[in-house]
Coordinates of C-alpha atoms and ligand atoms in Angstrom, one line a residue:
X1 CA 85.1 -178.2 -59.8
X2 CA 84.8 -177.6 -63.6
X3 CA 87.0 -174.7 -64.8
X4 CA 85.6 -172.0 -67.3
X5 CA 87.5 -172.1 -70.5
X6 CA 89.4 -168.7 -69.9
X7 CA 90.7 -169.6 -66.6
X8 CA 91.8 -173.1 -68.1
X9 CA 93.6 -171.2 -70.7
X10 CA 95.1 -168.9 -68.1
X11 CA 96.5 -171.7 -66.1
X12 CA 97.8 -173.4 -69.1
X13 CA 99.6 -170.2 -70.2
X14 CA 101.0 -170.0 -66.8
X15 CA 102.2 -173.5 -66.9
X16 CA 104.0 -172.9 -70.0
X17 CA 105.4 -169.8 -68.4
X18 CA 106.5 -171.7 -65.5
X19 CA 108.3 -174.2 -67.7
X20 CA 110.2 -171.5 -69.4
X21 CA 111.1 -169.9 -66.2
X22 CA 112.2 -173.2 -64.5
X23 CA 114.8 -173.7 -67.4
X24 CA 116.4 -170.5 -66.6
X25 CA 118.2 -171.5 -63.4
X26 CA 117.8 -172.5 -60.0
X27 CA 115.9 -170.6 -57.2
X28 CA 114.9 -167.9 -59.9
X29 CA 111.2 -167.8 -59.2
X30 CA 109.4 -167.4 -55.9
X31 CA 106.1 -168.8 -56.7
X32 CA 103.9 -170.3 -59.6
X33 CA 100.5 -171.3 -60.4
X34 CA 100.1 -174.9 -60.4
X35 CA 96.9 -176.7 -61.6
X36 CA 95.4 -178.9 -59.0
X37 CA 92.0 -180.6 -58.8
X38 CA 90.7 -177.6 -57.1
X39 CA 92.0 -175.4 -59.9
X40 CA 95.2 -173.3 -60.1
X41 CA 96.8 -172.6 -56.9
X42 CA 100.2 -170.9 -56.0
X43 CA 103.1 -173.0 -55.0
X44 CA 106.0 -171.1 -53.3
X45 CA 109.8 -171.7 -53.7
X46 CA 112.9 -170.4 -52.2
X47 CA 114.2 -167.7 -54.6
X48 CA 117.0 -165.2 -55.1
X49 CA 117.8 -162.5 -57.5
X50 CA 119.9 -162.9 -60.5
X51 CA 123.6 -161.8 -60.3
X52 CA 124.3 -158.3 -61.4
X53 CA 127.2 -156.1 -62.0
X54 CA 127.5 -154.2 -58.8
X55 CA 130.0 -151.7 -60.1
X56 CA 126.9 -149.7 -61.3
X57 CA 125.6 -149.3 -58.0
X58 CA 128.7 -148.7 -55.9
X59 CA 129.6 -145.6 -54.1
X60 CA 133.3 -144.9 -54.3
X61 CA 135.4 -143.0 -51.9
X62 CA 139.2 -142.7 -52.0
X63 CA 141.5 -141.7 -49.1
X64 CA 143.4 -139.6 -48.3
X65 CA 141.0 -137.0 -50.1
X66 CA 144.0 -135.4 -52.0
X67 CA 145.2 -138.8 -53.5
X68 CA 143.8 -138.3 -57.0
X69 CA 146.2 -137.0 -59.3
X70 CA 146.0 -133.6 -61.2
X71 CA 145.3 -130.9 -58.8
X72 CA 147.9 -129.2 -59.1
X73 CA 148.6 -130.8 -62.5
X74 CA 151.6 -133.1 -62.7
X75 CA 153.7 -135.2 -65.0
X76 CA 154.3 -138.9 -64.6
X77 CA 156.5 -141.5 -66.2
X78 CA 155.9 -145.1 -66.9
X79 CA 157.8 -148.1 -65.5
X80 CA 158.5 -149.5 -69.0
X81 CA 160.2 -146.3 -70.0
X82 CA 161.1 -144.2 -67.0
X83 CA 162.7 -141.6 -69.1
X84 CA 159.6 -140.8 -71.1
X85 CA 157.7 -138.6 -68.8
X86 CA 155.5 -136.8 -71.2
X87 CA 152.2 -137.9 -69.7
X88 CA 150.2 -135.5 -67.7
X89 CA 147.5 -135.6 -65.3
X90 CA 145.3 -132.4 -64.8
X91 CA 142.2 -132.6 -62.9
X92 CA 140.9 -129.3 -64.7
X93 CA 141.0 -130.8 -68.2
X94 CA 138.5 -133.5 -69.1
X95 CA 141.0 -135.4 -71.3
X96 CA 143.6 -135.5 -68.7
X97 CA 141.7 -135.8 -65.4
X98 CA 141.5 -139.3 -63.7
X99 CA 138.8 -139.1 -61.1
X100 CA 137.6 -141.9 -59.1
X101 CA 134.4 -142.5 -61.1
X102 CA 136.5 -143.8 -64.0
X103 CA 136.9 -147.1 -62.0
X104 CA 133.1 -147.8 -62.6
X105 CA 132.3 -146.4 -65.9
X106 CA 131.5 -148.7 -68.7
X107 CA 134.6 -149.6 -70.6
X108 CA 134.0 -148.8 -74.3
X109 CA 136.2 -150.8 -76.5
X110 CA 139.5 -149.1 -77.3
X111 CA 139.2 -146.3 -74.7
X112 CA 140.5 -147.2 -71.3
X113 CA 139.5 -144.7 -68.5
X114 CA 141.1 -145.0 -65.2
X115 CA 141.5 -143.3 -61.7
X116 CA 145.1 -142.3 -61.0
X117 CA 146.9 -141.1 -57.8
X118 CA 149.5 -138.8 -57.4
X119 CA 153.2 -140.1 -57.5
X120 CA 155.3 -141.2 -54.9
X121 CA 157.1 -138.0 -54.6
X122 CA 157.2 -138.0 -50.7
X123 CA 159.4 -141.1 -50.6
X124 CA 160.0 -142.8 -48.2
X125 CA 156.8 -142.1 -46.5
X126 CA 154.9 -144.9 -48.4
X127 CA 152.4 -143.9 -51.0
X128 CA 149.1 -145.5 -49.8
X129 CA 145.6 -145.2 -50.6
X130 CA 142.3 -146.6 -49.6
X131 CA 139.3 -147.2 -51.9
X132 CA 136.1 -147.9 -50.1
X133 CA 133.2 -149.2 -52.0
X134 CA 129.7 -149.1 -50.4
X135 CA 126.3 -150.3 -51.5
X136 CA 124.2 -149.8 -48.3
X137 CA 123.0 -153.2 -49.0
X138 CA 123.8 -157.0 -48.2
X139 CA 125.1 -158.5 -51.2
X140 CA 126.5 -162.0 -52.1
X141 CA 129.4 -162.6 -54.4
X142 CA 128.5 -164.9 -57.4
X143 CA 131.8 -164.7 -59.3
X144 CA 135.4 -163.4 -59.0
X145 CA 136.0 -159.7 -58.0
X146 CA 138.3 -158.4 -60.6
X147 CA 140.3 -155.1 -60.3
X148 CA 142.2 -153.9 -63.3
X149 CA 145.5 -152.0 -62.7
X150 CA 146.9 -149.8 -65.6
X151 CA 150.8 -149.3 -65.1
X152 CA 151.3 -152.3 -62.8
X153 CA 149.8 -154.0 -59.9
X154 CA 150.4 -153.0 -56.3
X155 CA 153.2 -155.0 -54.7
X156 CA 151.4 -154.8 -51.4
X157 CA 147.6 -154.6 -51.0
X158 CA 144.8 -155.8 -48.8
X159 CA 141.0 -156.5 -49.8
X160 CA 138.9 -155.8 -46.6
X161 CA 135.1 -156.5 -46.3
X162 CA 132.5 -155.3 -43.9
X163 CA 129.2 -157.0 -43.0
X164 CA 127.6 -154.0 -41.3
X165 CA 127.7 -151.0 -43.5
X166 CA 131.3 -150.1 -42.6
X167 CA 131.3 -150.1 -39.0
X168 CA 133.6 -153.0 -38.5
X169 CA 136.0 -154.4 -41.1
X170 CA 137.8 -157.6 -41.6
X171 CA 140.5 -158.6 -44.1
X172 CA 139.2 -160.7 -47.0
X173 CA 142.6 -161.5 -48.8
X174 CA 146.0 -160.2 -48.6
X175 CA 148.2 -159.6 -51.8
X176 CA 151.9 -159.1 -51.9
X177 CA 154.9 -160.1 -54.1
X178 CA 156.4 -161.4 -51.0
X179 CA 153.8 -162.5 -48.5
X180 CA 156.2 -163.2 -45.6
X181 CA 158.0 -159.8 -46.1
X182 CA 154.7 -157.9 -46.5
X183 CA 152.4 -159.6 -43.9
X184 CA 154.3 -162.4 -42.2
X185 CA 152.2 -164.9 -43.8
X186 CA 153.0 -167.9 -45.9
X187 CA 151.9 -167.6 -49.5
X188 CA 148.8 -169.7 -50.4
X189 CA 146.6 -170.0 -53.4
X190 CA 142.9 -170.9 -53.4
X191 CA 144.1 -174.2 -55.0
X192 CA 145.5 -175.0 -51.5
X193 CA 142.1 -174.8 -49.9
X194 CA 139.9 -177.6 -49.3
X195 CA 136.2 -178.0 -48.0
X196 CA 137.3 -177.7 -44.5
X197 CA 139.2 -174.3 -44.8
X198 CA 137.6 -172.6 -47.7
X199 CA 136.8 -169.7 -45.7
X200 CA 140.3 -169.2 -44.6
X201 CA 141.8 -165.7 -45.3
X202 CA 144.9 -166.1 -47.3
X203 CA 147.8 -164.2 -48.6
X204 CA 148.6 -164.7 -52.2
X205 CA 151.6 -163.7 -54.3
X206 CA 149.7 -164.6 -57.6
X207 CA 148.7 -161.0 -58.4
X208 CA 151.5 -158.9 -57.2
X209 CA 154.6 -160.0 -59.2
X210 CA 156.1 -157.8 -61.8
X211 CA 155.2 -159.1 -65.2
X212 CA 155.4 -156.0 -67.2
X213 CA 152.4 -153.5 -66.8
X214 CA 150.7 -154.6 -69.9
X215 CA 150.8 -158.3 -69.6
X216 CA 148.6 -159.0 -66.7
X217 CA 146.6 -156.2 -65.2
X218 CA 144.0 -158.0 -63.0
X219 CA 143.9 -158.6 -59.3
X220 CA 141.4 -161.1 -58.5
X221 CA 139.4 -162.4 -55.5
X222 CA 138.8 -165.9 -56.4
X223 CA 134.9 -166.9 -56.1
X224 CA 134.5 -169.4 -58.7
X225 CA 137.5 -171.3 -57.6
X226 CA 136.1 -171.5 -54.0
X227 CA 132.7 -172.6 -55.3
X228 CA 134.4 -175.2 -57.4
X229 CA 135.7 -177.0 -54.2
X230 CA 132.0 -178.1 -53.8
X231 CA 130.5 -177.7 -57.3
X232 CA 133.1 -179.1 -59.4
X233 CA 135.5 -177.2 -61.9
X234 CA 132.9 -176.4 -64.2
X235 CA 130.3 -175.6 -61.4
X236 CA 128.2 -178.5 -62.8
X237 CA 127.1 -179.6 -59.4
X238 CA 125.7 -176.5 -57.9
X239 CA 123.3 -178.6 -55.8
X240 CA 126.3 -179.7 -53.6
X241 CA 127.3 -176.1 -53.2
X242 CA 124.0 -175.0 -52.0
X243 CA 123.6 -178.0 -49.6
X244 CA 126.9 -176.8 -48.2
X245 CA 125.8 -173.2 -47.9
X246 CA 122.9 -174.5 -45.7
X247 CA 125.0 -176.8 -43.6
X248 CA 128.5 -175.3 -43.3
X249 CA 128.6 -172.6 -40.7
X250 CA 130.2 -169.4 -42.0
X251 CA 130.2 -170.5 -45.6
X252 CA 127.3 -168.1 -46.8
X253 CA 128.5 -165.2 -44.8
X254 CA 132.1 -165.5 -46.3
X255 CA 130.7 -164.6 -49.7
X256 CA 128.3 -161.8 -48.2
X257 CA 129.4 -158.2 -47.7
X258 CA 127.9 -154.7 -47.5
X259 CA 131.3 -152.8 -48.2
X260 CA 134.5 -153.6 -49.6
X261 CA 137.8 -151.8 -49.2
X262 CA 141.1 -151.8 -51.1
X263 CA 144.0 -150.8 -49.1
X264 CA 146.9 -150.1 -51.4
X265 CA 150.0 -150.2 -49.3
X266 CA 152.8 -150.1 -52.0
X267 CA 152.6 -149.4 -55.8
X268 CA 154.3 -151.4 -58.7
X269 CA 158.1 -150.9 -58.5
X270 CA 159.0 -152.5 -61.9
X271 CA 162.0 -154.1 -60.2
X272 CA 163.2 -155.0 -56.8
X273 CA 164.2 -151.5 -55.5
X274 CA 162.6 -148.1 -55.5
X275 CA 164.6 -145.7 -57.6
X276 CA 164.7 -142.7 -55.6
X277 CA 165.9 -140.4 -58.5
X278 CA 162.7 -141.1 -60.6
X279 CA 159.8 -141.3 -58.2
X280 CA 157.3 -139.9 -61.0
X281 CA 156.9 -143.7 -62.1
X282 CA 155.4 -145.0 -59.0
X283 CA 151.7 -144.4 -58.5
X284 CA 148.5 -146.5 -58.6
X285 CA 146.1 -146.4 -61.5
X286 CA 142.8 -148.4 -61.7
X287 CA 140.6 -148.7 -64.6
X288 CA 137.9 -151.1 -63.6
X289 CA 136.4 -152.9 -60.6
X290 CA 134.1 -155.7 -61.3
X291 CA 131.9 -157.0 -58.6
X292 CA 129.5 -159.8 -59.8
X293 CA 127.0 -160.3 -57.0
X294 CA 123.5 -160.6 -56.2
X295 CA 121.4 -158.9 -53.5
X296 CA 121.1 -160.9 -50.4
X297 CA 117.4 -161.3 -50.0
X298 CA 117.3 -164.5 -47.6
X299 CA 115.9 -166.5 -50.2
X300 CA 112.7 -164.3 -50.2
X301 CA 112.9 -162.4 -53.4
X302 CA 113.5 -163.0 -57.1
X303 CA 114.3 -159.5 -57.8
X304 CA 116.3 -156.5 -56.5
X305 CA 115.8 -153.0 -57.6
X306 CA 117.0 -149.5 -57.0
X307 CA 114.5 -147.5 -54.8
X308 CA 115.3 -144.2 -53.2
X309 CA 119.0 -144.5 -54.5
X310 CA 119.5 -147.9 -52.7
X311 CA 119.2 -151.5 -53.8
X312 CA 116.3 -153.1 -52.3
X313 CA 115.0 -156.8 -52.5
X314 CA 111.4 -157.0 -54.0
X315 CA 110.2 -159.2 -51.0
X316 CA 107.9 -162.2 -51.5
X317 CA 106.5 -164.7 -49.1
X318 CA 104.9 -161.8 -47.2
X319 CA 108.3 -160.7 -46.1
X320 CA 109.5 -157.2 -45.8
X321 CA 112.7 -155.1 -45.3
X322 CA 115.7 -154.2 -47.6
X323 CA 117.0 -157.9 -47.2
X324 CA 113.5 -159.4 -46.6
X325 CA 114.6 -160.2 -43.1
X326 CA 111.2 -159.7 -41.2
X327 CA 107.7 -160.9 -41.7
X328 CA 105.1 -158.3 -43.0
X329 CA 102.6 -156.8 -40.6
X330 CA 99.9 -159.3 -40.2
X331 CA 101.9 -162.1 -41.3
X332 CA 103.6 -162.9 -37.9
X333 CA 102.0 -166.2 -36.8
X334 CA 105.5 -167.8 -36.8
X335 CA 108.7 -166.1 -36.3
X336 CA 110.5 -165.1 -39.4
X337 CA 112.9 -167.5 -41.1
X338 CA 115.2 -167.3 -44.2
X339 CA 114.2 -169.4 -47.2
X340 CA 116.4 -172.6 -47.5
X341 CA 118.1 -174.0 -50.6
X342 CA 117.1 -177.4 -49.1
X343 CA 115.6 -179.7 -50.3
X344 CA 117.0 -179.2 -53.8
X345 CA 115.9 -178.4 -56.5
X346 CA 113.2 -175.9 -55.2
X347 CA 114.2 -175.4 -51.5
X348 CA 111.8 -174.2 -48.9
X349 CA 110.3 -170.8 -49.0
X350 CA 109.5 -170.6 -45.4
X351 CA 106.8 -168.2 -46.0
X352 CA 105.5 -165.9 -43.2
X353 CA 102.0 -166.9 -42.4
X354 CA 99.0 -164.7 -41.6
X355 CA 98.6 -164.1 -37.9
X356 CA 95.3 -164.1 -36.2
X357 CA 93.5 -167.0 -37.8
X358 CA 91.4 -168.7 -35.0
X359 CA 92.5 -172.3 -35.8
X360 CA 96.0 -171.2 -35.5
X361 CA 97.8 -170.8 -32.1
X362 CA 98.9 -167.3 -32.5
X363 CA 102.3 -166.6 -31.1
X364 CA 102.8 -163.1 -32.3
X365 CA 105.8 -164.0 -34.2
X366 CA 107.7 -165.1 -31.1
X367 CA 107.6 -168.8 -31.5
X368 CA 107.1 -171.4 -34.2
X369 CA 105.9 -174.2 -32.0
X370 CA 102.6 -174.8 -30.3
X371 CA 101.7 -177.6 -27.9
X372 CA 98.4 -179.0 -26.8
X373 CA 97.8 -179.4 -23.2
X374 CA 95.3 -182.2 -22.8
X375 CA 94.1 -181.9 -19.2
X376 CA 93.3 -178.2 -19.5
X377 CA 92.5 -178.5 -23.1
X378 CA 94.3 -175.5 -24.4
X379 CA 96.9 -174.9 -27.2
X380 CA 99.8 -172.9 -26.2
X381 CA 103.0 -171.4 -27.6
X382 CA 106.3 -173.3 -26.8
X383 CA 109.7 -171.6 -26.3
X384 CA 108.5 -168.0 -26.8
X385 CA 111.4 -165.9 -28.0
X386 CA 112.5 -162.3 -27.7
X387 CA 111.8 -162.5 -23.9
X388 CA 108.1 -162.9 -24.2
X389 CA 106.0 -165.5 -22.5
X390 CA 102.4 -166.6 -22.2
X391 CA 100.0 -168.7 -24.2
X392 CA 100.5 -166.5 -27.2
X393 CA 103.8 -165.1 -26.2
X394 CA 101.8 -162.1 -25.4
X395 CA 103.5 -161.1 -22.2
X396 CA 106.9 -160.0 -21.1
X397 CA 109.1 -162.5 -19.3
X398 CA 109.9 -161.5 -15.6
X399 CA 112.4 -159.0 -15.4
X400 CA 111.2 -157.3 -18.8
X401 CA 108.6 -154.7 -19.6
X402 CA 106.4 -153.8 -22.7
X403 CA 108.1 -151.5 -25.1
X404 CA 105.2 -149.0 -25.5
X405 CA 106.4 -148.0 -29.1
X406 CA 106.7 -151.5 -30.5
X407 CA 103.9 -153.7 -31.9
X408 CA 103.2 -157.0 -29.9
X409 CA 104.8 -159.0 -32.8
X410 CA 108.0 -156.7 -32.8
X411 CA 111.3 -158.4 -31.8
X412 CA 111.9 -155.4 -29.5
X413 CA 108.6 -155.7 -27.8
X414 CA 110.1 -156.5 -24.4
X415 CA 112.7 -154.3 -22.8
X416 CA 114.9 -155.5 -19.9
X417 CA 114.0 -153.9 -16.6
X418 CA 117.6 -153.7 -15.6
X419 CA 116.9 -153.1 -11.9
X420 CA 119.9 -152.2 -10.0
X421 CA 120.4 -155.5 -8.0
X422 CA 121.6 -153.8 -4.8
X423 CA 119.0 -151.1 -4.8
X424 CA 115.8 -153.0 -5.9
X425 CA 113.7 -155.5 -4.1
X426 CA 113.5 -157.9 -7.2
X427 CA 114.1 -158.0 -10.8
X428 CA 110.5 -156.9 -11.7
X429 CA 109.5 -153.5 -12.8
X430 CA 106.1 -151.9 -13.9
X431 CA 104.8 -151.1 -17.2
X432 CA 106.9 -148.0 -17.6
X433 CA 110.1 -149.7 -16.5
X434 CA 110.1 -148.6 -12.8
X435 CA 111.7 -151.0 -10.5
X436 CA 110.5 -151.4 -6.9
X437 CA 113.2 -149.9 -4.6
X438 CA 114.6 -150.8 -1.3
X439 CA 114.2 -148.4 1.5
X440 CA 116.2 -145.2 1.0
X441 CA 116.5 -145.9 -2.7
X442 CA 114.9 -144.1 -5.6
X443 CA 115.2 -143.6 -9.4
X444 CA 113.7 -145.7 -12.2
X445 CA 116.2 -148.5 -11.7
X446 CA 116.6 -147.8 -8.1
X447 CA 120.2 -146.6 -8.7
X448 CA 119.9 -143.3 -6.7
X449 CA 119.7 -142.6 -2.9
X450 CA 117.0 -140.5 -1.3
X451 CA 118.6 -137.5 0.7
X452 CA 119.7 -138.8 4.1
X453 CA 121.1 -142.0 2.5
X454 CA 124.5 -142.6 0.8
X455 CA 125.3 -145.4 -1.6
X456 CA 127.4 -148.1 -0.1
X457 CA 126.4 -151.4 -1.7
X458 CA 122.8 -150.0 -1.5
X459 CA 121.7 -147.0 0.2
X460 CA 122.6 -146.7 3.7
X461 CA 121.0 -144.3 6.2
X462 CA 123.4 -141.5 6.9
X463 CA 124.9 -141.7 10.3
X464 CA 126.3 -138.2 10.2
X465 CA 126.1 -135.2 7.7
X466 CA 128.7 -133.2 6.2
X467 CA 126.8 -130.2 6.8
X468 CA 124.9 -130.7 10.0
X469 CA 127.8 -132.7 11.5
X470 CA 126.0 -134.9 13.9
X471 CA 129.3 -136.2 15.2
X472 CA 130.0 -134.9 18.8
X473 CA 133.0 -133.9 20.7
X474 CA 134.8 -132.6 17.6
X475 CA 134.5 -135.9 15.7
X476 CA 134.4 -135.8 11.7
X477 CA 132.0 -137.2 9.4
X478 CA 133.5 -139.7 6.9
X479 CA 131.2 -140.3 3.9
X480 CA 128.2 -139.8 5.8
X481 CA 128.6 -143.3 7.4
X482 CA 130.7 -142.9 10.4
X483 CA 132.2 -140.5 12.7
X484 CA 136.0 -140.3 13.1
X485 CA 136.4 -139.6 16.8
X486 CA 139.1 -137.8 18.6
X487 CA 141.3 -140.2 20.6
X488 CA 139.5 -139.6 23.9
X489 CA 136.1 -140.3 22.5
X490 CA 134.3 -143.3 20.9
X491 CA 130.9 -144.4 20.0
X492 CA 128.9 -144.0 16.9
X493 CA 128.6 -140.2 17.3
X494 CA 131.8 -140.0 19.4
X495 CA 129.4 -139.5 22.3
X496 CA 131.3 -141.6 24.7
X497 CA 134.6 -140.8 26.5
X498 CA 137.1 -143.5 26.0
X499 CA 138.5 -145.2 29.0
X500 CA 141.6 -147.1 27.6
X501 CA 142.5 -150.4 29.0
X502 CA 141.1 -150.0 32.5
X503 CA 139.5 -152.9 34.2
X504 CA 137.0 -150.9 35.9
X505 CA 135.9 -149.1 32.8
X506 CA 134.8 -152.2 31.2
X507 CA 131.1 -151.2 31.4
X508 CA 131.1 -148.1 29.1
X509 CA 128.1 -146.5 30.7
X510 CA 130.0 -146.5 34.1
X511 CA 132.8 -144.6 32.7
X512 CA 131.0 -141.5 31.7
X513 CA 128.0 -141.3 33.7
X514 CA 129.4 -139.7 36.7
X515 CA 132.7 -138.1 37.8
X516 CA 132.9 -140.5 40.6
X517 CA 133.0 -143.6 38.4
X518 CA 135.5 -141.7 36.1
X519 CA 137.7 -141.2 39.1
X520 CA 137.4 -144.8 40.0
X521 CA 138.3 -145.7 36.4
X522 CA 141.4 -143.6 36.5
X523 CA 142.4 -145.1 39.9
X524 CA 141.9 -148.7 38.6
X525 CA 143.9 -147.7 35.5
X526 CA 146.9 -146.5 37.6
X527 CA 146.7 -149.5 39.9
X528 CA 146.8 -151.8 36.8
X529 CA 149.7 -150.0 35.1
X530 CA 151.7 -150.6 38.4
X531 CA 150.7 -154.2 38.4
X532 CA 152.5 -156.8 36.1
X533 CA 149.2 -158.5 35.6
X534 CA 148.3 -156.0 32.8
X535 CA 149.5 -158.2 30.0
X536 CA 147.5 -161.2 31.3
X537 CA 144.5 -159.2 31.7
X538 CA 144.5 -157.1 28.6
X539 CA 143.1 -160.0 26.5
X540 CA 140.2 -160.2 28.8
X541 CA 139.8 -156.4 28.5
X542 CA 139.9 -156.7 24.8
X543 CA 137.3 -159.3 24.7
X544 CA 135.1 -157.7 27.1
X545 CA 135.4 -154.4 25.1
X546 CA 134.3 -156.3 22.1
X547 CA 131.2 -157.6 23.7
X548 CA 128.2 -155.8 22.4
X549 CA 126.8 -153.2 24.9
X550 CA 123.3 -153.8 26.2
Ligands
LIG1 C1 143.2 -146.8 -44.8 O1 142.2 -147.2 -43.9 C2 142.7 -147.8 -42.8 C3 141.6 -148.3 -41.9 O2 140.7 -147.4 -41.5 C4 143.5 -146.6 -41.9 O3 144.2 -147.2 -40.9 C5 144.5 -145.9 -42.9 O4 145.1 -145.0 -42.2 C6 143.9 -145.7 -44.1 N1 144.8 -145.2 -45.1 C7 144.8 -144.1 -45.8 C8 146.0 -143.9 -46.7 O5 144.0 -143.2 -45.7
LIG2 C1 120.5 -147.1 -46.6 O1 119.4 -148.0 -46.9 C2 118.3 -147.8 -45.9 C3 117.3 -148.8 -46.1 O2 116.9 -148.8 -47.4 C4 117.8 -146.3 -46.0 O3 116.9 -146.1 -45.0 C5 119.0 -145.4 -45.8 O4 118.4 -144.0 -46.1 C6 120.1 -145.6 -46.9 N1 121.2 -144.8 -46.5 C7 121.9 -144.1 -47.5 C8 122.9 -143.4 -46.9 O5 121.4 -144.2 -48.7
LIG3 C1 143.4 -176.6 -46.1 O1 143.4 -177.8 -45.8 C2 144.1 -178.8 -46.6 C3 143.8 -180.1 -46.1 O2 142.4 -180.4 -45.9 C4 145.7 -178.5 -46.4 O3 146.3 -179.3 -47.3 C5 146.0 -177.0 -46.8 O4 147.2 -176.7 -46.5 C6 144.9 -176.1 -45.8 N1 145.0 -174.8 -46.4 C7 145.4 -173.9 -45.6 C8 145.6 -172.4 -46.2 O5 145.4 -173.8 -44.4
LIG4 C1 100.9 -162.5 -48.9 O1 99.8 -161.8 -48.4 C2 98.8 -161.7 -49.5 C3 97.7 -160.6 -48.9 O2 98.2 -159.5 -48.5 C4 98.3 -162.7 -50.3 O3 97.2 -162.5 -51.0 C5 99.4 -163.5 -50.6 O4 99.0 -164.8 -51.0 C6 100.4 -163.9 -49.5 N1 101.5 -164.5 -50.2 C7 102.2 -165.6 -49.6 C8 103.4 -166.0 -50.3 O5 101.8 -166.1 -48.7
LIG5 C1 111.1 -150.1 -28.8 O1 110.7 -150.6 -30.1 C2 111.1 -149.8 -31.1 C3 110.3 -150.2 -32.3 O2 110.6 -151.5 -32.6 C4 112.4 -149.9 -31.3 O3 113.1 -149.1 -32.3 C5 113.2 -149.5 -29.9 O4 114.6 -149.7 -30.0 C6 112.5 -150.3 -28.8 N1 113.2 -149.7 -27.6 C7 114.1 -150.5 -26.9 C8 114.6 -149.8 -25.6 O5 114.4 -151.5 -27.2
LIG6 C1 105.4 -147.2 -12.6 O1 106.0 -146.7 -11.5 C2 106.3 -145.3 -11.4 C3 107.0 -144.9 -10.1 O2 106.4 -145.6 -9.0 C4 105.0 -144.4 -11.6 O3 105.3 -143.0 -11.6 C5 104.3 -144.9 -12.8 O4 103.1 -144.2 -13.0 C6 104.1 -146.3 -12.9 N1 103.6 -146.8 -14.1 C7 102.5 -147.6 -14.3 C8 102.1 -147.8 -15.6 O5 102.0 -148.0 -13.3
LIG7 C1 144.1 -155.7 22.4 O1 143.6 -154.7 21.4 C2 144.6 -154.0 21.0 C3 143.9 -152.9 20.0 O2 143.0 -153.5 19.2 C4 145.7 -154.7 20.4 O3 146.8 -153.9 19.9 C5 146.3 -155.7 21.4 O4 147.3 -156.5 20.7 C6 145.1 -156.5 22.0 N1 145.6 -157.5 22.9 C7 145.5 -158.7 23.0 C8 146.1 -159.4 24.1 O5 144.6 -159.4 22.2
LIG8 CA1 137.2 -147.1 -66.5

């Protein structure tokens, strides 16, 4: 097909643009126009946003709330010169205040601004503080985390991370001047790690020893060094790293987080012991926290931007969501997949495909596989996920019902019936989640009893009743299920007088039907008692008593 000159020019310009972009770095672009015999067409690639300085976007919270110095104003000394205590922290004076936001402000050269805590005046109660950093977004570390401490680095500290917006936390790295003493752990360095244990959480002594407060101020979480295990010391072989990211379980997640937390457990001491007579020199001060990371977009976005106060991926490949972790409406012919770094160099975009095209078997996003069944001549979805079934994964599996507020292609489309096993006839339920109940049972899940029934591994009809007291002859009703009879009566409702041990009373009906038989019973009883045969007979009596009555 001949191209008109303007579109040819456009495609050449785009080709040039593509060349420029491709030289920028790997996985930087999500798509590009390529010229083919049929004219320019889009080609799609796995893509990820560029690393950013995440300190600009982080929310900082310090704990306890009154840990920041200056309210009331206080003096503090330094470890280098503990007798020079002229410095002051005063929250009400701008020049002397040290609020948490000074950990994330841009450091202009020559002027160091820092957050500072109160001093350790309540010794021996440890001076501890937490700093929580949140982004409300999944991020992936791309370089070392670096925390800059003024006036000395903590002697004990933990870096924690959360993958679920702060609901649960896990340690990321332990820091102590003595790991055994601080955490009962052997000291390690990232250099000690190899490809097999790179995701191990270690305790390091590298950043906690006293070296003078001005010499080395930084505490690191080493990302580069961990990358280098796969990519070489100059990170020259990133392909190998990306390949491992795909193949090694837990490797990508290790660098992923939504929140970070610093637990400062003991400040710099400037020596071995705490000098109790000068506690004004012990405190924490942080001037900067660097978090080089990129938005986690599941390789479906090349950009990440601030929208409604939250970082969000600018999703491509017809994906959607903050992390591009779902297919857009109308593009759910297959179930969603993250993009893949493989095959290098461009990876696989795993784009979401338009649903509803007739030559496609539509699986409503619950399956990626179709199969042709020859003898009935139909194409059907295979291995429907999300508890669906059917040719197009359009029904709910047995024991599930349709979620009325979810689209057919929603992961939550089928809800478990959850029928009570004892109370229901089977695991199925109707379209509103009602199960089919056994006799005497009621409720949506068949978990309740109708009146006149009591739950006893299912609903059992009441034998007696606490109020109507169907138990006779003074029997009392136990849990609606049986009558406890006085000694002289028995039977389900205590309706039968008891004739203990008599041979003649064997047939129960004989014993209470008439006074005559009762008398005979008593007579037989006394005869038996007199006789030595009693013990021999009693087993017969027991077995005959146990025999079901006609
Ligand atoms: C820091 O957070 C941990 C975990 O939530 C908590 O146990 C500890 O009490 C906190 N420390 C301070 C000083 O608030
Ligand atoms: C976090 O991000 C989600 C998704 O963008 C948004 O709906 C929510 O309001 C945000 N929460 C906060 C506290 O900003
Ligand atoms: C990691 O594995 C290497 C050998 O593969 C071993 O020498 C090293 O001690 C391990 N490191 C840790 C922290 O377990
Ligand atoms: C996504 O859908 C739009 C139509 O909404 C289409 O123009 C575009 O080509 C699709 N992109 C991809 C990567 O499939
Ligand atoms: C029904 O679907 C909606 C929309 O996806 C979802 O928010 C809700 O949790 C689902 N209900 C159940 C019980 O799974
Ligand atoms: C499901 O069963 C319940 C209880 O029998 C009934 O009220 C409801 O209308 C039924 N729903 C449907 C959709 O049949
Ligand atoms: C007969 O039954 C009574 C009460 O259950 C029991 O105490 C007695 O040992 C039984 N006698 C024999 C011989 O089984
Ligand atoms: Ca600062």
